[in-house]
PDB file of C-alpha atoms in Angstrom:
ATOM      1  CA  MET A   1      -4.761  21.298 -24.447  1.00  0.00           C
ATOM      2  CA  GLY A   2      -6.685  22.156 -21.297  1.00  0.00           C
ATOM      3  CA  LYS A   3      -7.850  18.574 -20.859  1.00  0.00           C
ATOM      4  CA  GLY A   4      -4.274  17.291 -21.237  1.00  0.00           C
ATOM      5  CA  VAL A   5      -2.984  19.644 -18.560  1.00  0.00           C
ATOM      6  CA  PHE A   6      -5.844  18.740 -16.232  1.00  0.00           C
ATOM      7  CA  ARG A   7      -5.182  15.032 -16.800  1.00  0.00           C
ATOM      8  CA  ARG A   8      -1.461  15.406 -15.989  1.00  0.00           C
ATOM      9  CA  VAL A   9      -2.269  17.387 -12.850  1.00  0.00           C
ATOM     10  CA  ALA A  10      -4.837  14.791 -11.750  1.00  0.00           C
ATOM     11  CA  ILE A  11      -2.293  11.997 -12.263  1.00  0.00           C
ATOM     12  CA  GLY A  12       0.554  13.933 -10.671  1.00  0.00           C
ATOM     13  CA  LEU A  13      -1.227  14.923  -7.443  1.00  0.00           C
ATOM     14  CA  PRO A  14      -1.217  11.386  -5.938  1.00  0.00           C
ATOM     15  CA  TYR A  15       2.499  11.084  -6.717  1.00  0.00           C
ATOM     16  CA  LEU A  16       3.181  14.415  -5.026  1.00  0.00           C
ATOM     17  CA  TRP A  17       1.156  13.203  -2.046  1.00  0.00           C
ATOM     18  CA  LEU A  18       3.232   9.999  -1.838  1.00  0.00           C
ATOM     19  CA  LEU A  19       6.436  12.015  -2.232  1.00  0.00           C
ATOM     20  CA  ALA A  20       5.547  14.350   0.630  1.00  0.00           C
ATOM     21  CA  LEU A  21       4.063  11.812   3.046  1.00  0.00           C
ATOM     22  CA  PHE A  22       6.026   8.651   2.260  1.00  0.00           C
ATOM     23  CA  LEU A  23       9.267   9.078   0.331  1.00  0.00           C
ATOM     24  CA  ILE A  24      10.619  12.165   2.118  1.00  0.00           C
ATOM     25  CA  PRO A  25       9.878  10.821   5.645  1.00  0.00           C
ATOM     26  CA  PHE A  26      11.365   7.474   4.593  1.00  0.00           C
ATOM     27  CA  LEU A  27      14.592   9.157   3.444  1.00  0.00           C
ATOM     28  CA  ILE A  28      14.806  11.109   6.721  1.00  0.00           C
ATOM     29  CA  VAL A  29      14.421   7.917   8.769  1.00  0.00           C
ATOM     30  CA  LEU A  30      16.928   6.148   6.499  1.00  0.00           C
ATOM     31  CA  LYS A  31      19.457   8.924   7.081  1.00  0.00           C
ATOM     32  CA  ILE A  32      19.012   8.682  10.843  1.00  0.00           C
ATOM     33  CA  SER A  33      19.388   4.880  10.703  1.00  0.00           C
ATOM     34  CA  VAL A  34      22.922   5.175   9.272  1.00  0.00           C
ATOM     35  CA  SER A  35      23.932   7.822  11.800  1.00  0.00           C
ATOM     36  CA  THR A  36      25.527   7.415  15.215  1.00  0.00           C
ATOM     37  CA  ILE A  37      23.978   8.256  18.560  1.00  0.00           C
ATOM     38  CA  ALA A  38      25.045  11.512  20.156  1.00  0.00           C
ATOM     39  CA  THR A  39      24.348  13.539  23.274  1.00  0.00           C
ATOM     40  CA  ALA A  40      22.604  16.296  21.403  1.00  0.00           C
ATOM     41  CA  ILE A  41      19.227  17.501  20.194  1.00  0.00           C
ATOM     42  CA  PRO A  42      18.313  15.605  18.084  1.00  0.00           C
ATOM     43  CA  PRO A  43      20.369  12.730  19.581  1.00  0.00           C
ATOM     44  CA  TYR A  44      22.218  11.550  16.476  1.00  0.00           C
ATOM     45  CA  THR A  45      24.915  12.530  13.983  1.00  0.00           C
ATOM     46  CA  PRO A  46      25.504  13.622  11.318  1.00  0.00           C
ATOM     47  CA  THR A  47      23.161  16.545  10.929  1.00  0.00           C
ATOM     48  CA  PHE A  48      23.495  18.166   7.537  1.00  0.00           C
ATOM     49  CA  GLY A  49      23.946  21.877   7.500  1.00  0.00           C
ATOM     50  CA  ASP A  50      25.006  23.677   4.337  1.00  0.00           C
ATOM     51  CA  ILE A  51      26.229  21.824   1.253  1.00  0.00           C
ATOM     52  CA  SER A  52      29.893  22.174   2.243  1.00  0.00           C
ATOM     53  CA  THR A  53      29.338  19.873   5.235  1.00  0.00           C
ATOM     54  CA  TRP A  54      27.458  17.181   3.326  1.00  0.00           C
ATOM     55  CA  LEU A  55      30.568  15.208   2.357  1.00  0.00           C
ATOM     56  CA  ASP A  56      31.747  15.087   5.975  1.00  0.00           C
ATOM     57  CA  GLY A  57      28.274  13.965   6.989  1.00  0.00           C
ATOM     58  CA  ILE A  58      28.241  11.166   4.431  1.00  0.00           C
ATOM     59  CA  ARG A  59      31.633   9.935   5.685  1.00  0.00           C
ATOM     60  CA  GLN A  60      30.113   9.496   9.145  1.00  0.00           C
ATOM     61  CA  PHE A  61      27.422   7.162   7.874  1.00  0.00           C
ATOM     62  CA  THR A  62      27.588   3.734   9.521  1.00  0.00           C
ATOM     63  CA  PHE A  63      25.757   0.424   9.172  1.00  0.00           C
ATOM     64  CA  GLU A  64      26.599  -0.657  12.711  1.00  0.00           C
ATOM     65  CA  ASN A  65      22.988  -0.138  13.752  1.00  0.00           C
ATOM     66  CA  TYR A  66      21.830  -2.791  11.268  1.00  0.00           C
ATOM     67  CA  LEU A  67      24.623  -5.155  12.329  1.00  0.00           C
ATOM     68  CA  TRP A  68      23.636  -4.619  15.962  1.00  0.00           C
ATOM     69  CA  ILE A  69      20.017  -5.509  15.212  1.00  0.00           C
ATOM     70  CA  ALA A  70      21.059  -8.627  13.266  1.00  0.00           C
ATOM     71  CA  SER A  71      23.239  -9.824  16.146  1.00  0.00           C
ATOM     72  CA  ASP A  72      20.837  -9.085  19.013  1.00  0.00           C
ATOM     73  CA  SER A  73      18.264 -11.767  19.743  1.00  0.00           C
ATOM     74  CA  LEU A  74      15.895  -9.192  21.257  1.00  0.00           C
ATOM     75  CA  TYR A  75      15.151  -7.610  17.894  1.00  0.00           C
ATOM     76  CA  ILE A  76      15.021 -10.903  15.982  1.00  0.00           C
ATOM     77  CA  THR A  77      12.604 -12.338  18.543  1.00  0.00           C
ATOM     78  CA  SER A  78      10.514  -9.164  18.387  1.00  0.00           C
ATOM     79  CA  TYR A  79      10.234  -9.373  14.607  1.00  0.00           C
ATOM     80  CA  LEU A  80       9.325 -13.067  14.646  1.00  0.00           C
ATOM     81  CA  GLU A  81       6.810 -12.644  17.471  1.00  0.00           C
ATOM     82  CA  SER A  82       5.200  -9.686  15.695  1.00  0.00           C
ATOM     83  CA  LEU A  83       4.889 -11.635  12.444  1.00  0.00           C
ATOM     84  CA  LYS A  84       3.402 -14.620  14.288  1.00  0.00           C
ATOM     85  CA  ILE A  85       0.849 -12.566  16.215  1.00  0.00           C
ATOM     86  CA  ALA A  86      -0.087 -10.582  13.096  1.00  0.00           C
ATOM     87  CA  ALA A  87      -0.494 -13.758  11.008  1.00  0.00           C
ATOM     88  CA  ILE A  88      -2.667 -15.510  13.606  1.00  0.00           C
ATOM     89  CA  SER A  89      -4.719 -12.353  14.120  1.00  0.00           C
ATOM     90  CA  THR A  90      -5.241 -12.046  10.357  1.00  0.00           C
ATOM     91  CA  VAL A  91      -6.482 -15.641  10.120  1.00  0.00           C
ATOM     92  CA  LEU A  92      -8.841 -15.121  13.070  1.00  0.00           C
ATOM     93  CA  THR A  93     -10.104 -11.857  11.603  1.00  0.00           C
ATOM     94  CA  LEU A  94     -10.746 -13.584   8.266  1.00  0.00           C
ATOM     95  CA  ALA A  95     -12.575 -16.462   9.979  1.00  0.00           C
ATOM     96  CA  ILE A  96     -14.896 -13.986  11.706  1.00  0.00           C
ATOM     97  CA  GLY A  97     -15.042 -11.305   9.018  1.00  0.00           C
ATOM     98  CA  TYR A  98     -15.859 -13.459   5.984  1.00  0.00           C
ATOM     99  CA  PRO A  99     -19.160 -14.826   7.358  1.00  0.00           C
ATOM    100  CA  LEU A 100     -20.116 -11.297   8.427  1.00  0.00           C
ATOM    101  CA  ALA A 101     -19.352  -9.894   4.966  1.00  0.00           C
ATOM    102  CA  TYR A 102     -21.155 -12.808   3.304  1.00  0.00           C
ATOM    103  CA  GLY A 103     -24.252 -12.260   5.428  1.00  0.00           C
ATOM    104  CA  MET A 104     -24.194  -8.524   4.700  1.00  0.00           C
ATOM    105  CA  ALA A 105     -23.907  -9.137   0.958  1.00  0.00           C
ATOM    106  CA  ARG A 106     -26.860 -11.560   1.031  1.00  0.00           C
ATOM    107  CA  ALA A 107     -29.028  -9.303   3.196  1.00  0.00           C
ATOM    108  CA  PRO A 108     -31.980  -7.384   1.673  1.00  0.00           C
ATOM    109  CA  GLN A 109     -30.939  -4.215  -0.104  1.00  0.00           C
ATOM    110  CA  ARG A 110     -32.742  -1.969   2.397  1.00  0.00           C
ATOM    111  CA  MET A 111     -30.752  -3.520   5.274  1.00  0.00           C
ATOM    112  CA  LYS A 112     -27.271  -3.073   3.796  1.00  0.00           C
ATOM    113  CA  PRO A 113     -26.797   0.626   4.734  1.00  0.00           C
ATOM    114  CA  LEU A 114     -27.708  -0.188   8.346  1.00  0.00           C
ATOM    115  CA  LEU A 115     -25.335  -3.158   8.456  1.00  0.00           C
ATOM    116  CA  LEU A 116     -22.527  -1.078   6.966  1.00  0.00           C
ATOM    117  CA  MET A 117     -23.116   1.615   9.568  1.00  0.00           C
ATOM    118  CA  LEU A 118     -22.907  -0.979  12.348  1.00  0.00           C
ATOM    119  CA  VAL A 119     -19.546  -2.185  11.000  1.00  0.00           C
ATOM    120  CA  ILE A 120     -18.186   1.359  10.766  1.00  0.00           C
ATOM    121  CA  LEU A 121     -19.729   2.493  14.085  1.00  0.00           C
ATOM    122  CA  PRO A 122     -16.687   1.601  16.277  1.00  0.00           C
ATOM    123  CA  PHE A 123     -14.603   4.122  14.309  1.00  0.00           C
ATOM    124  CA  TRP A 124     -16.789   6.882  15.765  1.00  0.00           C
ATOM    125  CA  THR A 125     -15.033   6.442  19.110  1.00  0.00           C
ATOM    126  CA  SER A 126     -11.367   6.763  19.994  1.00  0.00           C
ATOM    127  CA  PHE A 127      -9.175   3.744  19.293  1.00  0.00           C
ATOM    128  CA  LEU A 128      -7.516   4.183  22.685  1.00  0.00           C
ATOM    129  CA  ILE A 129     -10.851   4.256  24.515  1.00  0.00           C
ATOM    130  CA  ARG A 130     -11.950   1.057  22.773  1.00  0.00           C
ATOM    131  CA  VAL A 131      -8.765  -0.740  23.842  1.00  0.00           C
ATOM    132  CA  TYR A 132      -9.158   0.516  27.422  1.00  0.00           C
ATOM    133  CA  ALA A 133     -12.732  -0.791  27.374  1.00  0.00           C
ATOM    134  CA  TRP A 134     -11.399  -4.281  26.726  1.00  0.00           C
ATOM    135  CA  ILE A 135      -9.317  -4.026  29.903  1.00  0.00           C
ATOM    136  CA  GLY A 136     -12.545  -3.520  31.849  1.00  0.00           C
ATOM    137  CA  ILE A 137     -14.108  -6.500  30.086  1.00  0.00           C
ATOM    138  CA  LEU A 138     -11.222  -8.969  30.331  1.00  0.00           C
ATOM    139  CA  LYS A 139      -9.656  -8.230  33.729  1.00  0.00           C
ATOM    140  CA  PRO A 140     -10.234 -10.818  36.525  1.00  0.00           C
ATOM    141  CA  GLU A 141     -13.020  -8.751  38.102  1.00  0.00           C
ATOM    142  CA  GLY A 142     -14.282  -7.548  34.739  1.00  0.00           C
ATOM    143  CA  LEU A 143     -17.596  -7.968  32.958  1.00  0.00           C
ATOM    144  CA  LEU A 144     -16.665 -11.228  31.203  1.00  0.00           C
ATOM    145  CA  ASN A 145     -15.731 -13.048  34.403  1.00  0.00           C
ATOM    146  CA  GLN A 146     -18.758 -11.669  36.240  1.00  0.00           C
ATOM    147  CA  PHE A 147     -21.021 -12.910  33.461  1.00  0.00           C
ATOM    148  CA  LEU A 148     -19.403 -16.370  33.499  1.00  0.00           C
ATOM    149  CA  PHE A 149     -19.739 -16.492  37.302  1.00  0.00           C
ATOM    150  CA  PHE A 150     -23.417 -15.586  36.920  1.00  0.00           C
ATOM    151  CA  LEU A 151     -23.930 -18.449  34.478  1.00  0.00           C
ATOM    152  CA  GLY A 152     -22.020 -20.835  36.750  1.00  0.00           C
ATOM    153  CA  VAL A 153     -19.539 -21.715  34.007  1.00  0.00           C
ATOM    154  CA  ILE A 154     -16.408 -20.979  36.070  1.00  0.00           C
ATOM    155  CA  ASP A 155     -15.452 -21.190  39.750  1.00  0.00           C
ATOM    156  CA  ALA A 156     -12.342 -19.004  39.516  1.00  0.00           C
ATOM    157  CA  PRO A 157     -11.750 -15.909  37.370  1.00  0.00           C
ATOM    158  CA  LEU A 158     -10.113 -16.400  33.993  1.00  0.00           C
ATOM    159  CA  ILE A 159      -6.739 -14.657  33.606  1.00  0.00           C
ATOM    160  CA  ILE A 160      -6.947 -13.148  30.129  1.00  0.00           C
ATOM    161  CA  THR A 161      -5.296  -9.745  30.445  1.00  0.00           C
ATOM    162  CA  ASN A 162      -1.502  -9.648  30.067  1.00  0.00           C
ATOM    163  CA  THR A 163      -1.635 -12.754  27.855  1.00  0.00           C
ATOM    164  CA  PRO A 164      -1.395 -13.326  24.088  1.00  0.00           C
ATOM    165  CA  VAL A 165      -5.118 -14.166  24.074  1.00  0.00           C
ATOM    166  CA  ALA A 166      -5.940 -10.592  25.097  1.00  0.00           C
ATOM    167  CA  ILE A 167      -3.733  -9.278  22.292  1.00  0.00           C
ATOM    168  CA  TYR A 168      -5.533 -11.433  19.721  1.00  0.00           C
ATOM    169  CA  ILE A 169      -8.909 -10.272  21.025  1.00  0.00           C
ATOM    170  CA  GLY A 170      -7.845  -6.621  20.846  1.00  0.00           C
ATOM    171  CA  ILE A 171      -6.379  -6.865  17.342  1.00  0.00           C
ATOM    172  CA  VAL A 172      -9.290  -8.868  15.913  1.00  0.00           C
ATOM    173  CA  TYR A 173     -11.838  -6.467  17.384  1.00  0.00           C
ATOM    174  CA  SER A 174      -9.946  -3.333  16.305  1.00  0.00           C
ATOM    175  CA  TYR A 175      -9.175  -4.420  12.733  1.00  0.00           C
ATOM    176  CA  LEU A 176     -12.265  -6.486  11.932  1.00  0.00           C
ATOM    177  CA  PRO A 177     -13.896  -3.712   9.834  1.00  0.00           C
ATOM    178  CA  PHE A 178     -10.777  -3.594   7.619  1.00  0.00           C
ATOM    179  CA  MET A 179     -11.411  -7.241   6.764  1.00  0.00           C
ATOM    180  CA  VAL A 180     -15.179  -7.057   6.421  1.00  0.00           C
ATOM    181  CA  LEU A 181     -15.462  -4.034   4.122  1.00  0.00           C
ATOM    182  CA  PRO A 182     -13.218  -5.190   1.210  1.00  0.00           C
ATOM    183  CA  ILE A 183     -14.790  -8.658   1.214  1.00  0.00           C
ATOM    184  CA  PHE A 184     -18.287  -7.176   1.315  1.00  0.00           C
ATOM    185  CA  ALA A 185     -17.438  -4.882  -1.605  1.00  0.00           C
ATOM    186  CA  ASN A 186     -16.451  -7.912  -3.724  1.00  0.00           C
ATOM    187  CA  LEU A 187     -19.349 -10.124  -2.679  1.00  0.00           C
ATOM    188  CA  ASP A 188     -21.935  -7.385  -3.090  1.00  0.00           C
ATOM    189  CA  LYS A 189     -21.135  -6.861  -6.790  1.00  0.00           C
ATOM    190  CA  MET A 190     -21.017 -10.577  -7.614  1.00  0.00           C
ATOM    191  CA  ASP A 191     -23.580 -11.713 -10.186  1.00  0.00           C
ATOM    192  CA  GLY A 192     -26.097 -13.939  -8.383  1.00  0.00           C
ATOM    193  CA  ARG A 193     -26.997 -15.653 -11.639  1.00  0.00           C
ATOM    194  CA  LEU A 194     -23.722 -17.565 -11.433  1.00  0.00           C
ATOM    195  CA  LEU A 195     -24.947 -19.392  -8.328  1.00  0.00           C
ATOM    196  CA  GLU A 196     -28.313 -20.014  -9.964  1.00  0.00           C
ATOM    197  CA  ALA A 197     -26.573 -21.546 -12.965  1.00  0.00           C
ATOM    198  CA  ALA A 198     -24.427 -23.726 -10.698  1.00  0.00           C
ATOM    199  CA  ALA A 199     -27.552 -24.960  -8.889  1.00  0.00           C
ATOM    200  CA  ASP A 200     -29.251 -25.738 -12.200  1.00  0.00           C
ATOM    201  CA  LEU A 201     -26.208 -27.823 -13.176  1.00  0.00           C
ATOM    202  CA  GLY A 202     -26.533 -29.875 -10.001  1.00  0.00           C
ATOM    203  CA  SER A 203     -23.917 -28.208  -7.831  1.00  0.00           C
ATOM    204  CA  THR A 204     -24.426 -28.250  -4.067  1.00  0.00           C
ATOM    205  CA  PRO A 205     -24.404 -24.888  -2.214  1.00  0.00           C
ATOM    206  CA  LEU A 206     -21.087 -25.752  -0.545  1.00  0.00           C
ATOM    207  CA  ARG A 207     -19.441 -26.682  -3.835  1.00  0.00           C
ATOM    208  CA  ALA A 208     -20.825 -23.550  -5.507  1.00  0.00           C
ATOM    209  CA  PHE A 209     -19.362 -21.466  -2.699  1.00  0.00           C
ATOM    210  CA  TRP A 210     -15.842 -22.913  -3.091  1.00  0.00           C
ATOM    211  CA  THR A 211     -15.858 -22.901  -6.888  1.00  0.00           C
ATOM    212  CA  ILE A 212     -17.623 -19.578  -7.539  1.00  0.00           C
ATOM    213  CA  THR A 213     -18.161 -17.327  -4.529  1.00  0.00           C
ATOM    214  CA  PHE A 214     -14.824 -17.661  -2.784  1.00  0.00           C
ATOM    215  CA  PRO A 215     -12.636 -17.305  -5.923  1.00  0.00           C
ATOM    216  CA  LEU A 216     -14.561 -14.187  -6.949  1.00  0.00           C
ATOM    217  CA  SER A 217     -14.103 -12.698  -3.467  1.00  0.00           C
ATOM    218  CA  LEU A 218     -10.386 -13.532  -3.312  1.00  0.00           C
ATOM    219  CA  ARG A 219      -9.308  -9.988  -4.175  1.00  0.00           C
ATOM    220  CA  GLY A 220     -11.299  -8.695  -1.237  1.00  0.00           C
ATOM    221  CA  VAL A 221      -9.816 -11.369   1.018  1.00  0.00           C
ATOM    222  CA  LEU A 222      -6.274 -10.397  -0.002  1.00  0.00           C
ATOM    223  CA  ALA A 223      -7.007  -6.686   0.420  1.00  0.00           C
ATOM    224  CA  GLY A 224      -8.473  -7.292   3.864  1.00  0.00           C
ATOM    225  CA  ALA A 225      -5.560  -9.525   4.857  1.00  0.00           C
ATOM    226  CA  PHE A 226      -3.070  -6.817   3.912  1.00  0.00           C
ATOM    227  CA  LEU A 227      -5.090  -4.132   5.726  1.00  0.00           C
ATOM    228  CA  VAL A 228      -5.062  -6.227   8.908  1.00  0.00           C
ATOM    229  CA  PHE A 229      -1.632  -7.850   8.761  1.00  0.00           C
ATOM    230  CA  ILE A 230       0.464  -4.769   7.964  1.00  0.00           C
ATOM    231  CA  PRO A 231      -0.686  -2.520  10.870  1.00  0.00           C
ATOM    232  CA  ALA A 232      -0.893  -5.504  13.232  1.00  0.00           C
ATOM    233  CA  VAL A 233       2.834  -6.212  12.788  1.00  0.00           C
ATOM    234  CA  GLY A 234       3.769  -2.757  14.044  1.00  0.00           C
ATOM    235  CA  GLU A 235       0.982  -2.497  16.630  1.00  0.00           C
ATOM    236  CA  PHE A 236       2.028  -0.860  19.903  1.00  0.00           C
ATOM    237  CA  VAL A 237      -1.057   0.241  21.855  1.00  0.00           C
ATOM    238  CA  ILE A 238      -2.833  -3.127  22.014  1.00  0.00           C
ATOM    239  CA  PRO A 239       0.220  -5.183  23.120  1.00  0.00           C
ATOM    240  CA  ASP A 240       1.183  -2.528  25.638  1.00  0.00           C
ATOM    241  CA  LEU A 241      -2.252  -2.230  27.276  1.00  0.00           C
ATOM    242  CA  LEU A 242      -3.591  -5.779  26.917  1.00  0.00           C
ATOM    243  CA  GLY A 243      -0.397  -7.818  26.645  1.00  0.00           C
ATOM    244  CA  GLY A 244       1.506  -6.394  29.587  1.00  0.00           C
ATOM    245  CA  SER A 245       5.221  -5.998  30.121  1.00  0.00           C
ATOM    246  CA  ARG A 246       6.102  -9.524  29.025  1.00  0.00           C
ATOM    247  CA  THR A 247       4.797  -9.025  25.519  1.00  0.00           C
ATOM    248  CA  LEU A 248       7.578  -8.694  22.957  1.00  0.00           C
ATOM    249  CA  MET A 249       6.493  -7.089  19.700  1.00  0.00           C
ATOM    250  CA  ILE A 250       8.526  -4.903  17.400  1.00  0.00           C
ATOM    251  CA  GLY A 251       6.255  -1.874  17.848  1.00  0.00           C
ATOM    252  CA  LYS A 252       6.826  -1.916  21.588  1.00  0.00           C
ATOM    253  CA  THR A 253      10.573  -2.506  21.151  1.00  0.00           C
ATOM    254  CA  LEU A 254      10.722   0.402  18.712  1.00  0.00           C
ATOM    255  CA  TRP A 255       8.924   2.691  21.175  1.00  0.00           C
ATOM    256  CA  MET A 256      11.321   1.755  23.982  1.00  0.00           C
ATOM    257  CA  GLU A 257      14.386   2.416  21.838  1.00  0.00           C
ATOM    258  CA  PHE A 258      13.028   5.728  20.642  1.00  0.00           C
ATOM    259  CA  PHE A 259      11.597   7.218  23.846  1.00  0.00           C
ATOM    260  CA  ASN A 260      13.185   5.350  26.773  1.00  0.00           C
ATOM    261  CA  ASN A 261      16.707   4.767  25.442  1.00  0.00           C
ATOM    262  CA  ARG A 262      16.622   7.772  23.091  1.00  0.00           C
ATOM    263  CA  ASP A 263      18.587   5.723  20.579  1.00  0.00           C
ATOM    264  CA  TRP A 264      17.165   7.238  17.413  1.00  0.00           C
ATOM    265  CA  PRO A 265      19.632   5.587  14.988  1.00  0.00           C
ATOM    266  CA  VAL A 266      18.855   2.052  16.196  1.00  0.00           C
ATOM    267  CA  SER A 267      15.109   2.696  16.370  1.00  0.00           C
ATOM    268  CA  SER A 268      15.208   4.138  12.835  1.00  0.00           C
ATOM    269  CA  ALA A 269      17.053   1.054  11.615  1.00  0.00           C
ATOM    270  CA  VAL A 270      14.394  -1.116  13.291  1.00  0.00           C
ATOM    271  CA  ALA A 271      11.704   0.848  11.439  1.00  0.00           C
ATOM    272  CA  ILE A 272      13.509   0.553   8.080  1.00  0.00           C
ATOM    273  CA  ILE A 273      13.888  -3.227   8.449  1.00  0.00           C
ATOM    274  CA  LEU A 274      10.236  -3.538   9.437  1.00  0.00           C
ATOM    275  CA  LEU A 275       9.221  -1.538   6.371  1.00  0.00           C
ATOM    276  CA  LEU A 276      11.305  -3.770   4.093  1.00  0.00           C
ATOM    277  CA  ILE A 277       9.872  -6.913   5.686  1.00  0.00           C
ATOM    278  CA  LEU A 278       6.373  -5.691   4.866  1.00  0.00           C
ATOM    279  CA  VAL A 279       6.810  -3.861   1.570  1.00  0.00           C
ATOM    280  CA  VAL A 280       9.161  -6.169  -0.359  1.00  0.00           C
ATOM    281  CA  PRO A 281       6.923  -9.277  -0.211  1.00  0.00           C
ATOM    282  CA  ILE A 282       3.887  -7.181  -1.140  1.00  0.00           C
ATOM    283  CA  VAL A 283       5.666  -5.689  -4.165  1.00  0.00           C
ATOM    284  CA  ILE A 284       6.808  -9.149  -5.287  1.00  0.00           C
ATOM    285  CA  PHE A 285       3.284 -10.521  -4.835  1.00  0.00           C
ATOM    286  CA  GLN A 286       1.839  -7.607  -6.818  1.00  0.00           C
ATOM    287  CA  ARG A 287       4.313  -8.208  -9.655  1.00  0.00           C
ATOM    288  CA  ILE A 288       3.324 -11.887  -9.784  1.00  0.00           C
ATOM    289  CA  GLN A 289      -0.364 -10.926  -9.851  1.00  0.00           C
ATOM    290  CA  ASP A 290       0.222  -8.444 -12.669  1.00  0.00           C
ATOM    291  CA  ARG A 291       2.067 -11.056 -14.740  1.00  0.00           C
ATOM    292  CA  GLN A 292      -0.704 -13.578 -14.210  1.00  0.00           C
ATOM    293  CA  GLU A 293      -3.295 -11.023 -15.272  1.00  0.00           C
ATOM    294  CA  ALA A 294      -1.264 -10.092 -18.344  1.00  0.00           C
ATOM    295  CA  SER A 295      -0.849 -13.736 -19.390  1.00  0.00           C
ATOM    296  CA  ARG A 296      -4.608 -14.375 -19.393  1.00  0.00           C
TER     297      ARG A 296
END
């Protein structure tokens, strides 16, 4: 009896955590997104009071905020630009992170803790400070241009800040550990005898990699891709500091609506649409994966 109660509590705690930190905030934002803007604190209506006013509040719900977003090219362009930048950044992060994870997994056992610490080390400093550091590196009179001048590679400073290139550099640097760690976890537990057997059967190292190593690490690749792509879509700090005022991403648009325009209903609708864009495909993909696993 005691074990059964403990088991139900252990299973129920994560659901309570999700309820408190995900579902309830989501419902609050959803309620604001179907409200209308008002000159008040907070700046929207309706605000539910006692139960007797709930029906009047529900009657004031409106979907005009969603229609406004669908008809305004600013928001559509912001969504598309965010998805493009996040997708390219994810591919670049994978191209850099996979060789790093592969090298870590093949390193001697005594070296792996040190390599893991080096990957995690950037998290010991503030995210904001790390992004500001890239401004000092990439600006026209920064360390990168000074180093290239010293080598004689360039005659004029490279303009990297306030460009998409700077955004890609910032995102790849900031989220690289999220790609490396899941891939390393999969590669590290892979049975090395599989590669030995492939070599005994005449397989080349490259063919063994594509037929054995990469398929076995695919779960780590997908996990890393999700961990990079999802936060990169809604990224605000990196585009704002490295991309400049001309950068149009949905995180920056959301911040402007919320803090500059104080249009909480529209900004909440922007957040709800962004959440659906990210969550729905992931849920569908997970369902397909579960069905494939069940059919095996």
